[in-house]
PDB file of C-alpha atoms in Angstrom:
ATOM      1  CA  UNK A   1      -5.423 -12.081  -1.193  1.00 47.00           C
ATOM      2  CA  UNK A   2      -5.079 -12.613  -5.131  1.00 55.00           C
ATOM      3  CA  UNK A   3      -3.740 -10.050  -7.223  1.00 62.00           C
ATOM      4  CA  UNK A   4      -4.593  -6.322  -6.747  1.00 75.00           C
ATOM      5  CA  UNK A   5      -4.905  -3.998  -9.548  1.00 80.00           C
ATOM      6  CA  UNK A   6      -3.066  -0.906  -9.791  1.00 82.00           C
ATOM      7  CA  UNK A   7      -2.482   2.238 -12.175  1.00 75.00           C
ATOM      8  CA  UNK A   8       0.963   1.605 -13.486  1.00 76.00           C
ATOM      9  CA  UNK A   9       1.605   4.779 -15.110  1.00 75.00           C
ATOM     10  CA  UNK A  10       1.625   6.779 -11.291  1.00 72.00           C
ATOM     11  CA  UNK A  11       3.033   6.069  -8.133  1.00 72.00           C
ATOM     12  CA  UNK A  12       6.211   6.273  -6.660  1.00 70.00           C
ATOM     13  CA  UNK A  13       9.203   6.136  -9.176  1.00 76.00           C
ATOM     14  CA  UNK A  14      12.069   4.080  -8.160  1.00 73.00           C
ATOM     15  CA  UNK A  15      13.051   3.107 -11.426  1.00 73.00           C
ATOM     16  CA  UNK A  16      12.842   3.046 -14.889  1.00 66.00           C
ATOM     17  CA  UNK A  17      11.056   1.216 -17.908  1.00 59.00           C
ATOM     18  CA  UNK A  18      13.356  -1.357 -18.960  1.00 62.00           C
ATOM     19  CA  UNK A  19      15.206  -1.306 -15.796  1.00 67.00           C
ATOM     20  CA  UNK A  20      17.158  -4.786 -15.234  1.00 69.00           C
ATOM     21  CA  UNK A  21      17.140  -4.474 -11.397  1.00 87.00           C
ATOM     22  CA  UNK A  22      13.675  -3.152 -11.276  1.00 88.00           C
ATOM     23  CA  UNK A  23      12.697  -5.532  -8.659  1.00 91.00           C
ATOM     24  CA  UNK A  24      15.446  -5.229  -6.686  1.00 91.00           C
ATOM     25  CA  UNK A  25      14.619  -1.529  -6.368  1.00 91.00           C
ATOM     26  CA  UNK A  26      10.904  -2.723  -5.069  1.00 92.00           C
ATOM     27  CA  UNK A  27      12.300  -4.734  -2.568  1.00 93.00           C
ATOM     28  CA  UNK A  28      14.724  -2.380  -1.269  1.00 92.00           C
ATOM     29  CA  UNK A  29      12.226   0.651  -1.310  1.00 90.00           C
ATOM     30  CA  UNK A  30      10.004  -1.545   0.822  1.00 93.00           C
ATOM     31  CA  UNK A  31      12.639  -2.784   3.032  1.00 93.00           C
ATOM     32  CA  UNK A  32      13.449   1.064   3.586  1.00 91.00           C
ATOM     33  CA  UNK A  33      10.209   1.607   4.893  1.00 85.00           C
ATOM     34  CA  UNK A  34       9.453  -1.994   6.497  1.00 79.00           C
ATOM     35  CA  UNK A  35       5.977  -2.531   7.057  1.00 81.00           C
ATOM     36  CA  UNK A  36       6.667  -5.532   9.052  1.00 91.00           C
ATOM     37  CA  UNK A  37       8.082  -7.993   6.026  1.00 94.00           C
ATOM     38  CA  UNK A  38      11.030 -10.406   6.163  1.00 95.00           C
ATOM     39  CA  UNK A  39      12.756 -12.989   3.926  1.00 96.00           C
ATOM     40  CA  UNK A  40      11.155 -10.265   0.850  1.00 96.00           C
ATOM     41  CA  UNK A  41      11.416 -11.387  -2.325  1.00 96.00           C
ATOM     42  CA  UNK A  42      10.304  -9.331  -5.343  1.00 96.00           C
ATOM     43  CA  UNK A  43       9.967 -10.115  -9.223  1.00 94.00           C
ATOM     44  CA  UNK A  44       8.458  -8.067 -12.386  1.00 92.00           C
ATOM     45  CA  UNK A  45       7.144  -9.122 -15.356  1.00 91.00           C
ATOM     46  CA  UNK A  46       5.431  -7.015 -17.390  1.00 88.00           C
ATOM     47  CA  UNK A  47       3.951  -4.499 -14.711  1.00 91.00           C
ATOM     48  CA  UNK A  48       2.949  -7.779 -12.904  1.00 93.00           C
ATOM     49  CA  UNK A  49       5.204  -7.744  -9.054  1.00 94.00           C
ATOM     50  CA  UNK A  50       5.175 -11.304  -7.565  1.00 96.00           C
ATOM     51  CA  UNK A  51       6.101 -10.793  -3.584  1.00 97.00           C
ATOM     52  CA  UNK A  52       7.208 -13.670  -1.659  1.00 97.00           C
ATOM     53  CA  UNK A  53       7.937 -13.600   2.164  1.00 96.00           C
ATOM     54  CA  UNK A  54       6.746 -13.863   5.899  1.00 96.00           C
ATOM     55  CA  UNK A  55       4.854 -10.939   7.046  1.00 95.00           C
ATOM     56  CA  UNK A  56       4.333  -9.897  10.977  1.00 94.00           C
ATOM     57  CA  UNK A  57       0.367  -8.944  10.232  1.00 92.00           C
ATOM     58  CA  UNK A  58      -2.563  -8.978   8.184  1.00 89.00           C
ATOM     59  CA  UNK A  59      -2.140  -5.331   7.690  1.00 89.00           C
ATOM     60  CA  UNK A  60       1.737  -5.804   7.193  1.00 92.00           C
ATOM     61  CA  UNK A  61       1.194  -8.015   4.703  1.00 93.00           C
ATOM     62  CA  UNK A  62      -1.770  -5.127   2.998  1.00 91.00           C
ATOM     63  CA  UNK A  63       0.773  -2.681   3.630  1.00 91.00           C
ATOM     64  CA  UNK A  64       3.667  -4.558   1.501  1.00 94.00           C
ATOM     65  CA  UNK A  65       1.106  -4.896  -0.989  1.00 93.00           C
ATOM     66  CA  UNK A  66      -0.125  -1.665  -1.801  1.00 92.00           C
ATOM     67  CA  UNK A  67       3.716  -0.368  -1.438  1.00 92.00           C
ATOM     68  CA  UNK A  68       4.493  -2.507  -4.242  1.00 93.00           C
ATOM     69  CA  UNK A  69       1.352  -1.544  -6.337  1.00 92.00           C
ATOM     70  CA  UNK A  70       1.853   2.228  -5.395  1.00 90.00           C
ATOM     71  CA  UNK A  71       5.108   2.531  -7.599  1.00 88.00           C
ATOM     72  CA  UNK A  72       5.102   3.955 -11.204  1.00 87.00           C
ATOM     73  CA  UNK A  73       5.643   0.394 -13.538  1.00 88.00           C
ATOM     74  CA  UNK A  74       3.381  -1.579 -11.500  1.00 91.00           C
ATOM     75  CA  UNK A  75      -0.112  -2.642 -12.836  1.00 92.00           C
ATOM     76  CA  UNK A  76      -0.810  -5.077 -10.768  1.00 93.00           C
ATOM     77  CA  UNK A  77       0.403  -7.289  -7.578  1.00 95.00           C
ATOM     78  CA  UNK A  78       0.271 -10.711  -6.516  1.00 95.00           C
ATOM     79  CA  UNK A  79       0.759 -11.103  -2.991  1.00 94.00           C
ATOM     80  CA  UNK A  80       0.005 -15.043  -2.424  1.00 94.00           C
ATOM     81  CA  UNK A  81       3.194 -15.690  -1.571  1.00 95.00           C
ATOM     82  CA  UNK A  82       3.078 -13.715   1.304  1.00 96.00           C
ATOM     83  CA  UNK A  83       2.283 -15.469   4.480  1.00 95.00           C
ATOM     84  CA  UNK A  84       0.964 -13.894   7.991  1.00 93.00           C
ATOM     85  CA  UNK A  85      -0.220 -15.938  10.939  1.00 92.00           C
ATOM     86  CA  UNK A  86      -4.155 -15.762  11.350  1.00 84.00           C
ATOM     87  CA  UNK A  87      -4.784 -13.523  14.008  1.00 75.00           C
ATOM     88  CA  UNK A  88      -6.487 -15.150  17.303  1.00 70.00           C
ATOM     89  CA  UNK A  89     -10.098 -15.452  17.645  1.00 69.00           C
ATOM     90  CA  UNK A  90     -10.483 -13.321  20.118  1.00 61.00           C
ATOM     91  CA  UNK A  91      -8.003 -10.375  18.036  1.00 61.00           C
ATOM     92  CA  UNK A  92     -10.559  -8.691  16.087  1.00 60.00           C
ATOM     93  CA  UNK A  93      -8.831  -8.000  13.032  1.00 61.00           C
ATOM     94  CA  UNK A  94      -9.767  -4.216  11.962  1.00 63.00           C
ATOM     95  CA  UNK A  95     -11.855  -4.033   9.137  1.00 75.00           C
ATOM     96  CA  UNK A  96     -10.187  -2.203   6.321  1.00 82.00           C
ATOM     97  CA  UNK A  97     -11.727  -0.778   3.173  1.00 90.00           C
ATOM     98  CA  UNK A  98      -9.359   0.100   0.172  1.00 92.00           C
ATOM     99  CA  UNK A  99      -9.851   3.701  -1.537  1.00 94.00           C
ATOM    100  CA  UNK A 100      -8.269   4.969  -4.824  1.00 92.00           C
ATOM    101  CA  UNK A 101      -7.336   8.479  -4.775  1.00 94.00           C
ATOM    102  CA  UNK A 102      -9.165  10.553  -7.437  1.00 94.00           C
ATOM    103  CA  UNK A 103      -8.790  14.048  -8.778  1.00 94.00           C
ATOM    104  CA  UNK A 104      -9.317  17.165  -6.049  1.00 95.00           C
ATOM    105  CA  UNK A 105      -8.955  14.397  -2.729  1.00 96.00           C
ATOM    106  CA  UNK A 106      -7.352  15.648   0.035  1.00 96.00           C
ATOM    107  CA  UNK A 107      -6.710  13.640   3.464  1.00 96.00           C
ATOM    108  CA  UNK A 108      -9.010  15.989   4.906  1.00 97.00           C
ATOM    109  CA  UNK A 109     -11.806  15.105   2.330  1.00 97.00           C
ATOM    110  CA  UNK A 110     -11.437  11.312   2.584  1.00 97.00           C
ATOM    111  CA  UNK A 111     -11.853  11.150   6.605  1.00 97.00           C
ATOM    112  CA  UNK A 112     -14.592  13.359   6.255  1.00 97.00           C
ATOM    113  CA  UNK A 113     -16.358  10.857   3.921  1.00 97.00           C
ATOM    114  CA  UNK A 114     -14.708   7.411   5.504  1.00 96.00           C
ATOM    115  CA  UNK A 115     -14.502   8.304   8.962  1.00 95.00           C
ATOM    116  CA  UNK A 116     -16.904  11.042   9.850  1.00 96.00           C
ATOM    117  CA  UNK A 117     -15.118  13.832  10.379  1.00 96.00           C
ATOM    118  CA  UNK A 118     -11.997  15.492   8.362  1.00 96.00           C
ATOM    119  CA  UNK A 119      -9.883  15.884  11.669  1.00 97.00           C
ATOM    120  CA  UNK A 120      -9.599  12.489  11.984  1.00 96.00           C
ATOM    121  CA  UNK A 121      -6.982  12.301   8.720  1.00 96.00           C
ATOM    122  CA  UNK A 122      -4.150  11.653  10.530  1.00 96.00           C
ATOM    123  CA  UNK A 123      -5.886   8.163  10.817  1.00 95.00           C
ATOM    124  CA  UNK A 124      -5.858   7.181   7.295  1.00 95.00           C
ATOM    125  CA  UNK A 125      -2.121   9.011   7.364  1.00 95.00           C
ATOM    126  CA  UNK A 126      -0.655   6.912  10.033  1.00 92.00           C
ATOM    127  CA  UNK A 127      -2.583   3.654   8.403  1.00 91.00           C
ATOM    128  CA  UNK A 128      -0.374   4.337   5.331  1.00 92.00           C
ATOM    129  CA  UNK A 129       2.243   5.999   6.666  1.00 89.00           C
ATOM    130  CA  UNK A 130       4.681   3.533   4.594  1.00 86.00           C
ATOM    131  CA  UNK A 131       2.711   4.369   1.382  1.00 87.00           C
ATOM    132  CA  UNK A 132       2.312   8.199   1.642  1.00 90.00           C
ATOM    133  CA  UNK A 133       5.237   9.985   2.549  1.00 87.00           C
ATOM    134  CA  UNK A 134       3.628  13.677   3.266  1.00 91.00           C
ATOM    135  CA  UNK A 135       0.339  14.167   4.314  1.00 91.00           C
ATOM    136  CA  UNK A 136      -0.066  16.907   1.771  1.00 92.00           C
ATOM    137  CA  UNK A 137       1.493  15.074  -0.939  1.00 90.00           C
ATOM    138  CA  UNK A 138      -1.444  12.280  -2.046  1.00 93.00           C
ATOM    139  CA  UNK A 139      -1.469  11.500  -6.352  1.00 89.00           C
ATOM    140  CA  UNK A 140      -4.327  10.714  -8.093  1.00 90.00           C
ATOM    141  CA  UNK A 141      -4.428   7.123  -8.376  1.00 89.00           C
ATOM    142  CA  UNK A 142      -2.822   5.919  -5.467  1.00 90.00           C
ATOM    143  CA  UNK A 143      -4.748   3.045  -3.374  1.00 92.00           C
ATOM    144  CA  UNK A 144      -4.646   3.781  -0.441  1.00 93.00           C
ATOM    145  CA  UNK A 145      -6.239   1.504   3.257  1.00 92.00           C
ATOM    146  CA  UNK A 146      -8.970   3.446   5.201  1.00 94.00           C
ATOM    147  CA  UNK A 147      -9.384   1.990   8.359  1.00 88.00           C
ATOM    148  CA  UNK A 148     -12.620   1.551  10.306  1.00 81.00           C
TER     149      UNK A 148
END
């Protein structure tokens, strides 16, 4: 998957510039909201979050990802250390499309656009349920997964 750019000055703030245990507070705020991750481990270096561990999915393993990238302090991810088995051949894996949120979005707005129809937002909600907390409560700048 490589490393995924994010905007490192929103997002989610679980701790501060500076902060000594800053990657301990990424792991724990991901293990709080477990997208399907074990054995996690998390480093920072300069805005850069290295995760390491065995994911359940695919999409756990996009889901970890852009819950790491979606906190304030992180610029970027690298999620190669990440592993999830390859789903069988005849498991159609569901195509995802990743969508930054921009100035005046609204769930509503985004279905409308991704999916066809704005009363189909709880869709994207549920898809990243472990990345946005409300459905009323989106920031600019968070990357988000839209689902197909």
């Amino acid at each position: 998957m490589g490393l995924f750019d994010f905007a490192a000055n929103i997002g989610k703030k679980v701790f501060g510039i500076g902060d000594a245990d800053a990657a301990e507070q990424i792991k724990a705020n991901i293990e709080a909201n477990n997208p399907g991750v074990s054995d996690l481990s998390v480093s920072l270096d300069d805005e850069i979050c290295t995760l390491e561990g065995s994911c359940a999915s695919v999409e756990a393993k996009e889901k970890t990802i852009l819950m790491a990238g979606n906190m304030k302090g992180v610029g970027s991810v690298n999620g190669d250390g990440l592993s999830a088995p390859e789903p069988a051949p005849e498991e159609a894996q569901p195509e995802v499309e990743y969508y930054v949120i921009e100035s005046g979005d609204t769930l509503w707005g985004i279905a409308a656009k991704f999916l066809g129809n704005g009363a189909k937002y709880p869709e994207i909600f549920e898809a990243n349920k472990e990345v946005i907390e409300d459905p009323d409560k989106i920031f600019v700048g968070q990357k988000i997964r839209i689902p197909k």
